[in-house]
C-alpha cells in the first residue's frame, strides 16, 4: 500500500464535488500495472462521470488517461517492466491521481520523441480519432467529411489526420477564434453553427452531393443537422454528448432522409478486439504524431488540485485543444 494524493468524488454533481484527498493505493492486481503519473489528460467523458450521466460506483476516483512511469507490475504482466514510459486510456476511472493501477492491456509504451504531456493529452482523444477515422469509417483520399466541434480536443487531432489522409475537411465551430484554429489544423471549410445552417452550407460546399460520413461528438444539438448533411446511405458516427444525449429517436427518420446509418461506437470495443489492438492503435497514433502530420496542441495546464477549474473551463467551452493536469 502507498499513500498518494488523488481527486475523489463522494456524490455526482458539478465540479465542486471533486476534492483532492490522501488515499491508499494498493498493489497492482494480476494483469495490472502501477503508473506514477507525469501528466494527466482531461476529457469530456470525465465530466460525464462526475455529473452522473455515465454512472460510476461512489465514492470514486475520476479520469481516464495519463502518462508516466511503471512503478510495479502485477502477476502475469510481461509486456512492461518497472521504469518503462507508458500512457494509458480507459478504465478503471481514477487517473486524476499521483499514481493509479490500470490494466496492462489498456496501456501502451511511449516511443522516444513523444513527451509525457503529449502522450497524456493524446491518448483518449487521439485513440478516439484513430478508431473513428481508420476503423469505424475508413476515410480515404478524395472524400469530403464533416467534423463537429473541430476546435475541440478530438477535433483538432482528427481534422489534421483526415487532411493528412487526403480528405476535404468541413468543421463546425462556435466562434471566429475557434474557426481560425480549425482552419490552422486541417479544415478546408468552417461553419459557425451558432450563425449558419450547417446542412445548407454542406449542400453549398458539396454542390448538392452531401457527405458519406459525419462525425458528431456534440449530440443532441447537432443530431438532425448531421443527418441532413448526409448523402443517401451515409453514416452518422455519433461519439459524444457535449450538448446532451440524443434520445427518443424514431428510426423511420433514417429511411426518410436516405436510408442512412447511425453508429454509437466506443474506443473500448475497438481496443479490446485483440490482445494487441490497443498497442497497435497507439502505434498508429504515435507514428502520425512523430511524422509531424498531426500536432498535439496542449493549450491549458492545471495542477492536480485545480481539477475543478479544469472542468469549469471545459464545460464553459473556454478551452481549445487539449488540457492536462500536472501532479
Tab-separated table of C-alpha atoms in Angstrom:
chain	number	residue	atom	x	y	z
A	1	UNK	CA	0.000	0.000	0.000
A	2	UNK	CA	1.152	3.514	-0.867
A	3	UNK	CA	-0.310	6.855	0.244
A	4	UNK	CA	-0.998	9.180	-2.691
A	5	UNK	CA	-2.982	12.327	-3.437
A	6	UNK	CA	-5.954	11.830	-5.732
A	7	UNK	CA	-9.169	13.553	-6.779
A	8	UNK	CA	-12.251	11.828	-5.336
A	9	UNK	CA	-15.998	12.353	-5.729
A	10	UNK	CA	-18.411	11.335	-2.969
A	11	UNK	CA	-21.520	12.258	-4.952
A	12	UNK	CA	-22.364	13.239	-8.512
A	13	UNK	CA	-22.894	16.864	-9.467
A	14	UNK	CA	-20.893	19.913	-10.528
A	15	UNK	CA	-17.131	20.479	-10.443
A	16	UNK	CA	-17.378	21.369	-6.758
A	17	UNK	CA	-17.978	17.681	-5.956
A	18	UNK	CA	-14.323	16.927	-6.703
A	19	UNK	CA	-11.846	17.086	-3.818
A	20	UNK	CA	-8.119	16.349	-3.526
A	21	UNK	CA	-7.577	13.742	-0.812
A	22	UNK	CA	-4.906	11.440	0.533
A	23	UNK	CA	-5.829	7.832	-0.266
A	24	UNK	CA	-4.227	4.414	-0.075
A	25	UNK	CA	-3.227	2.783	-3.366
A	26	UNK	CA	-2.929	-0.987	-3.220
A	27	UNK	CA	-0.523	-3.181	-5.139
A	28	UNK	CA	-1.391	-3.945	-8.761
A	29	UNK	CA	-3.596	-7.000	-9.216
A	30	UNK	CA	-2.901	-9.720	-11.801
A	31	UNK	CA	-2.811	-8.131	-15.257
A	32	UNK	CA	-2.360	-4.614	-13.870
A	33	UNK	CA	0.463	-2.095	-13.654
A	34	UNK	CA	1.011	0.815	-11.285
A	35	UNK	CA	1.723	4.024	-13.210
A	36	UNK	CA	3.269	7.039	-11.449
A	37	UNK	CA	1.727	9.952	-13.348
A	38	UNK	CA	3.817	12.639	-15.033
A	39	UNK	CA	0.852	14.223	-16.836
A	40	UNK	CA	-2.897	13.532	-16.795
A	41	UNK	CA	-5.376	14.108	-19.617
A	42	UNK	CA	-8.681	15.948	-19.117
A	43	UNK	CA	-11.621	14.843	-21.274
A	44	UNK	CA	-15.349	15.453	-21.652
A	45	UNK	CA	-16.069	11.890	-20.542
A	46	UNK	CA	-14.656	12.881	-17.145
A	47	UNK	CA	-17.472	15.422	-16.761
A	48	UNK	CA	-19.994	12.689	-17.625
A	49	UNK	CA	-18.656	10.501	-14.802
A	50	UNK	CA	-18.650	13.426	-12.390
A	51	UNK	CA	-22.193	14.555	-13.263
A	52	UNK	CA	-23.682	11.071	-13.227
A	53	UNK	CA	-24.518	10.958	-16.939
A	54	UNK	CA	-22.230	7.912	-17.112
A	55	UNK	CA	-22.735	6.220	-13.708
A	56	UNK	CA	-19.757	5.203	-11.582
A	57	UNK	CA	-19.774	3.444	-8.225
A	58	UNK	CA	-19.410	6.074	-5.493
A	59	UNK	CA	-17.202	7.126	-3.843
A	60	UNK	CA	-14.970	7.150	-6.881
A	61	UNK	CA	-11.852	8.465	-8.478
A	62	UNK	CA	-12.122	10.236	-11.810
A	63	UNK	CA	-10.144	10.466	-15.020
A	64	UNK	CA	-9.359	8.051	-17.834
A	65	UNK	CA	-5.866	8.776	-19.159
A	66	UNK	CA	-2.370	9.658	-18.079
A	67	UNK	CA	1.263	9.153	-18.957
A	68	UNK	CA	4.052	8.237	-16.613
A	69	UNK	CA	6.439	5.578	-15.353
A	70	UNK	CA	5.665	1.967	-14.480
A	71	UNK	CA	6.320	1.554	-10.736
A	72	UNK	CA	5.132	-2.021	-10.318
A	73	UNK	CA	3.659	-4.873	-12.332
A	74	UNK	CA	1.044	-7.406	-11.328
A	75	UNK	CA	1.155	-11.138	-11.841
A	76	UNK	CA	1.088	-12.184	-15.483
A	77	UNK	CA	2.251	-8.853	-16.933
A	78	UNK	CA	5.054	-9.484	-19.393
A	79	UNK	CA	4.900	-6.550	-21.819
A	80	UNK	CA	6.062	-3.930	-19.284
A	81	UNK	CA	8.749	-3.696	-16.635
A	82	UNK	CA	9.476	-1.204	-13.873
A	83	UNK	CA	10.770	2.076	-15.304
A	84	UNK	CA	9.010	1.857	-18.679
A	85	UNK	CA	7.398	5.038	-20.029
A	86	UNK	CA	3.745	4.304	-20.731
A	87	UNK	CA	0.457	6.024	-21.403
A	88	UNK	CA	-2.982	4.602	-20.795
A	89	UNK	CA	-6.588	5.331	-21.667
A	90	UNK	CA	-9.884	3.827	-20.496
A	91	UNK	CA	-10.776	2.388	-17.123
A	92	UNK	CA	-10.817	1.915	-14.327
A	93	UNK	CA	-11.516	5.579	-13.605
A	94	UNK	CA	-9.039	7.279	-11.292
A	95	UNK	CA	-6.359	8.874	-13.452
A	96	UNK	CA	-6.640	12.201	-11.583
A	97	UNK	CA	-4.055	10.963	-9.097
A	98	UNK	CA	-0.335	10.855	-8.401
A	99	UNK	CA	-0.401	7.142	-9.263
A	100	UNK	CA	-3.001	4.672	-10.500
A	101	UNK	CA	-3.390	0.952	-11.090
A	102	UNK	CA	-4.567	0.172	-14.617
A	103	UNK	CA	-4.928	-2.809	-16.893
A	104	UNK	CA	-1.726	-3.503	-18.789
A	105	UNK	CA	-3.895	-4.234	-21.824
A	106	UNK	CA	-5.078	-0.598	-21.786
A	107	UNK	CA	-1.576	0.870	-21.723
A	108	UNK	CA	0.961	1.477	-24.461
A	109	UNK	CA	4.690	2.060	-24.477
A	110	UNK	CA	5.574	5.690	-25.323
A	111	UNK	CA	8.208	5.976	-28.066
A	112	UNK	CA	11.166	8.339	-27.978
A	113	UNK	CA	10.221	11.675	-29.483
A	114	UNK	CA	6.828	11.868	-27.741
A	115	UNK	CA	6.735	13.775	-24.424
A	116	UNK	CA	4.783	12.741	-21.336
A	117	UNK	CA	2.427	15.714	-21.716
A	118	UNK	CA	1.849	14.932	-25.385
A	119	UNK	CA	1.143	11.295	-24.592
A	120	UNK	CA	-1.259	12.169	-21.770
A	121	UNK	CA	-3.020	14.722	-23.936
A	122	UNK	CA	-3.316	12.498	-26.993
A	123	UNK	CA	-4.270	9.053	-25.764
A	124	UNK	CA	-8.031	9.182	-25.288
A	125	UNK	CA	-8.589	11.894	-27.895
A	126	UNK	CA	-6.038	10.539	-30.366
A	127	UNK	CA	-7.081	6.926	-29.971
A	128	UNK	CA	-10.669	8.104	-30.493
A	129	UNK	CA	-9.599	9.802	-33.715
A	130	UNK	CA	-7.780	6.620	-34.736
A	131	UNK	CA	-10.703	4.248	-34.432
A	132	UNK	CA	-13.160	6.753	-35.894
A	133	UNK	CA	-11.072	7.674	-38.947
A	134	UNK	CA	-9.350	4.352	-39.590
A	135	UNK	CA	-11.876	1.759	-38.410
A	136	UNK	CA	-15.462	2.979	-37.845
A	137	UNK	CA	-15.390	4.671	-41.267
A	138	UNK	CA	-12.125	4.421	-43.143
A	139	UNK	CA	-11.503	7.899	-44.541
A	140	UNK	CA	-9.844	7.836	-47.955
A	141	UNK	CA	-8.265	10.384	-50.268
A	142	UNK	CA	-10.809	12.415	-52.230
A	143	UNK	CA	-13.675	12.106	-49.738
A	144	UNK	CA	-15.338	15.067	-48.039
A	145	UNK	CA	-16.198	14.688	-44.353
A	146	UNK	CA	-17.804	16.808	-41.638
A	147	UNK	CA	-16.412	17.019	-38.116
A	148	UNK	CA	-18.446	18.809	-35.456
A	149	UNK	CA	-16.571	20.789	-32.765
A	150	UNK	CA	-13.481	20.923	-34.944
A	151	UNK	CA	-11.577	23.112	-32.457
A	152	UNK	CA	-12.069	20.688	-29.579
A	153	UNK	CA	-9.533	18.217	-28.300
A	154	UNK	CA	-10.564	15.316	-30.538
A	155	UNK	CA	-11.436	17.642	-33.409
A	156	UNK	CA	-8.012	19.264	-33.703
A	157	UNK	CA	-6.323	15.875	-33.887
A	158	UNK	CA	-8.895	14.290	-36.188
A	159	UNK	CA	-9.068	17.166	-38.666
A	160	UNK	CA	-5.284	17.209	-39.070
A	161	UNK	CA	-5.296	13.447	-39.536
A	162	UNK	CA	-8.179	13.474	-42.022
A	163	UNK	CA	-6.429	16.189	-44.044
A	164	UNK	CA	-3.244	14.085	-43.994
A	165	UNK	CA	-5.288	11.179	-45.386
A	166	UNK	CA	-6.324	13.341	-48.341
A	167	UNK	CA	-9.876	14.239	-47.342
A	168	UNK	CA	-11.582	17.583	-47.758
A	169	UNK	CA	-12.499	18.520	-44.198
A	170	UNK	CA	-15.508	20.584	-43.148
A	171	UNK	CA	-15.506	21.582	-39.496
A	172	UNK	CA	-18.060	23.295	-37.292
A	173	UNK	CA	-17.173	25.734	-34.511
A	174	UNK	CA	-18.923	28.309	-32.332
A	175	UNK	CA	-16.710	31.399	-32.688
A	176	UNK	CA	-14.373	33.234	-35.050
A	177	UNK	CA	-11.410	32.384	-32.813
A	178	UNK	CA	-12.195	28.666	-32.928
A	179	UNK	CA	-12.794	28.877	-36.673
A	180	UNK	CA	-9.252	30.210	-37.162
A	181	UNK	CA	-7.913	27.380	-35.019
A	182	UNK	CA	-9.837	24.788	-37.025
A	183	UNK	CA	-8.527	26.171	-40.328
A	184	UNK	CA	-4.988	26.041	-38.982
A	185	UNK	CA	-5.464	22.362	-38.152
A	186	UNK	CA	-6.734	20.881	-41.373
A	187	UNK	CA	-10.204	22.265	-42.028
A	188	UNK	CA	-10.800	23.379	-45.614
A	189	UNK	CA	-14.199	24.855	-44.714
A	190	UNK	CA	-15.507	26.032	-41.336
A	191	UNK	CA	-19.173	26.511	-40.448
A	192	UNK	CA	-20.206	28.591	-37.408
A	193	UNK	CA	-23.136	26.513	-36.195
A	194	UNK	CA	-24.355	29.390	-33.981
A	195	UNK	CA	-24.944	31.606	-37.032
A	196	UNK	CA	-25.234	29.312	-40.063
A	197	UNK	CA	-27.450	26.442	-41.189
A	198	UNK	CA	-24.991	23.549	-41.165
A	199	UNK	CA	-26.854	21.303	-43.609
A	200	UNK	CA	-27.448	24.171	-46.028
A	201	UNK	CA	-23.762	25.079	-46.008
A	202	UNK	CA	-22.807	21.432	-46.554
A	203	UNK	CA	-25.113	21.350	-49.585
A	204	UNK	CA	-23.427	24.508	-50.890
A	205	UNK	CA	-19.879	23.259	-50.271
A	206	UNK	CA	-20.508	19.860	-51.864
A	207	UNK	CA	-22.548	21.119	-54.804
A	208	UNK	CA	-25.599	19.244	-53.535
A	209	UNK	CA	-23.875	15.870	-53.180
A	210	UNK	CA	-23.675	15.983	-49.377
A	211	UNK	CA	-21.413	13.633	-47.400
A	212	UNK	CA	-20.580	9.953	-46.903
A	213	UNK	CA	-19.890	10.451	-43.194
A	214	UNK	CA	-20.454	12.949	-40.378
A	215	UNK	CA	-18.541	12.707	-37.096
A	216	UNK	CA	-20.649	14.138	-34.272
A	217	UNK	CA	-19.407	14.396	-30.703
A	218	UNK	CA	-21.863	17.171	-29.819
A	219	UNK	CA	-25.023	15.080	-29.626
A	220	UNK	CA	-28.497	16.468	-29.122
A	221	UNK	CA	-27.952	19.941	-30.606
A	222	UNK	CA	-26.470	18.706	-33.885
A	223	UNK	CA	-28.190	15.350	-34.470
A	224	UNK	CA	-30.721	16.484	-37.078
A	225	UNK	CA	-28.324	18.758	-38.945
A	226	UNK	CA	-25.881	15.857	-39.071
A	227	UNK	CA	-28.489	13.587	-40.659
A	228	UNK	CA	-29.442	16.327	-43.124
A	229	UNK	CA	-25.780	16.654	-44.169
A	230	UNK	CA	-25.514	13.015	-45.254
A	231	UNK	CA	-25.877	11.644	-48.769
A	232	UNK	CA	-28.112	8.584	-49.197
A	233	UNK	CA	-26.591	5.554	-47.446
A	234	UNK	CA	-24.313	7.879	-45.476
A	235	UNK	CA	-23.085	7.143	-41.956
A	236	UNK	CA	-23.551	9.316	-38.868
A	237	UNK	CA	-20.856	8.486	-36.326
A	238	UNK	CA	-22.239	9.751	-33.007
A	239	UNK	CA	-19.455	9.532	-30.438
A	240	UNK	CA	-20.244	12.104	-27.742
A	241	UNK	CA	-22.864	14.104	-25.844
A	242	UNK	CA	-21.349	17.557	-25.311
A	243	UNK	CA	-24.789	19.176	-25.709
A	244	UNK	CA	-26.702	16.309	-24.115
A	245	UNK	CA	-27.612	12.776	-25.220
A	246	UNK	CA	-29.696	12.017	-28.299
A	247	UNK	CA	-32.953	10.452	-27.093
A	248	UNK	CA	-36.397	9.422	-28.385
A	249	UNK	CA	-35.296	8.848	-31.970
A	250	UNK	CA	-37.831	7.494	-34.448
A	251	UNK	CA	-35.784	5.127	-36.606
A	252	UNK	CA	-38.070	5.890	-39.533
A	253	UNK	CA	-36.267	9.206	-39.925
A	254	UNK	CA	-33.254	7.289	-41.237
A	255	UNK	CA	-35.330	5.909	-44.089
A	256	UNK	CA	-36.883	9.278	-44.848
A	257	UNK	CA	-33.510	11.006	-45.090
A	258	UNK	CA	-31.874	8.469	-47.406
A	259	UNK	CA	-31.557	5.006	-45.838
A	260	UNK	CA	-28.937	6.390	-43.504
A	261	UNK	CA	-26.779	4.540	-40.995
A	262	UNK	CA	-26.050	5.629	-37.420
A	263	UNK	CA	-23.468	4.131	-35.061
A	264	UNK	CA	-22.534	4.949	-31.469
A	265	UNK	CA	-19.020	3.488	-31.116
A	266	UNK	CA	-16.674	3.470	-28.141
A	267	UNK	CA	-12.919	3.103	-28.030
A	268	UNK	CA	-13.178	0.237	-25.557
A	269	UNK	CA	-14.724	-2.167	-28.047
A	270	UNK	CA	-12.145	-1.394	-30.739
A	271	UNK	CA	-9.222	-1.586	-28.308
A	272	UNK	CA	-10.433	-4.924	-26.936
A	273	UNK	CA	-10.788	-6.673	-30.314
A	274	UNK	CA	-7.489	-8.495	-29.851
A	275	UNK	CA	-4.854	-8.643	-27.084
A	276	UNK	CA	-2.574	-6.340	-29.095
A	277	UNK	CA	-5.221	-3.974	-30.511
A	278	UNK	CA	-4.565	-1.160	-28.007
A	279	UNK	CA	-0.828	-1.034	-28.671
A	280	UNK	CA	-1.414	-1.242	-32.443
A	281	UNK	CA	-3.863	1.670	-32.335
A	282	UNK	CA	-1.426	3.652	-30.193
A	283	UNK	CA	1.451	2.902	-32.560
A	284	UNK	CA	-0.636	4.244	-35.467
A	285	UNK	CA	-1.349	7.403	-33.461
A	286	UNK	CA	2.244	7.872	-32.283
A	287	UNK	CA	3.523	7.428	-35.842
A	288	UNK	CA	1.305	10.135	-37.318
A	289	UNK	CA	2.294	12.496	-34.485
A	290	UNK	CA	6.022	11.777	-34.815
A	291	UNK	CA	5.765	12.375	-38.576
A	292	UNK	CA	4.587	15.922	-37.903
A	293	UNK	CA	1.307	15.407	-39.773
A	294	UNK	CA	-0.623	15.726	-36.500
A	295	UNK	CA	0.482	18.173	-33.843
A	296	UNK	CA	-0.823	17.822	-30.288
A	297	UNK	CA	-1.956	21.215	-29.024
A	298	UNK	CA	-1.815	21.483	-25.232
A	299	UNK	CA	-3.419	24.842	-24.602
A	300	UNK	CA	-4.349	24.513	-20.904
A	301	UNK	CA	-2.323	23.229	-17.966
A	302	UNK	CA	-3.585	22.894	-14.398
A	303	UNK	CA	-2.235	21.440	-11.174
A	304	UNK	CA	-3.960	18.326	-9.820
A	305	UNK	CA	-5.594	20.497	-7.152
A	306	UNK	CA	-7.119	22.650	-9.917
A	307	UNK	CA	-9.177	19.818	-11.428
A	308	UNK	CA	-12.461	21.590	-10.645
A	309	UNK	CA	-11.339	24.686	-12.555
A	310	UNK	CA	-10.317	22.499	-15.479
A	311	UNK	CA	-13.857	21.074	-15.597
A	312	UNK	CA	-15.438	24.515	-15.300
A	313	UNK	CA	-13.382	25.766	-18.243
A	314	UNK	CA	-14.107	22.662	-20.310
A	315	UNK	CA	-17.871	22.779	-19.802
A	316	UNK	CA	-17.959	26.544	-20.428
A	317	UNK	CA	-16.329	25.950	-23.841
A	318	UNK	CA	-13.402	28.138	-22.758
A	319	UNK	CA	-10.810	25.561	-23.766
A	320	UNK	CA	-9.255	24.714	-27.113
A	321	UNK	CA	-7.150	21.705	-27.951
A	322	UNK	CA	-6.078	19.577	-25.010
A	323	UNK	CA	-5.931	20.221	-21.260
A	324	UNK	CA	-3.627	18.405	-18.852
A	325	UNK	CA	-3.251	18.161	-15.108
A	326	UNK	CA	0.297	18.118	-13.777
A	327	UNK	CA	0.614	16.248	-10.448
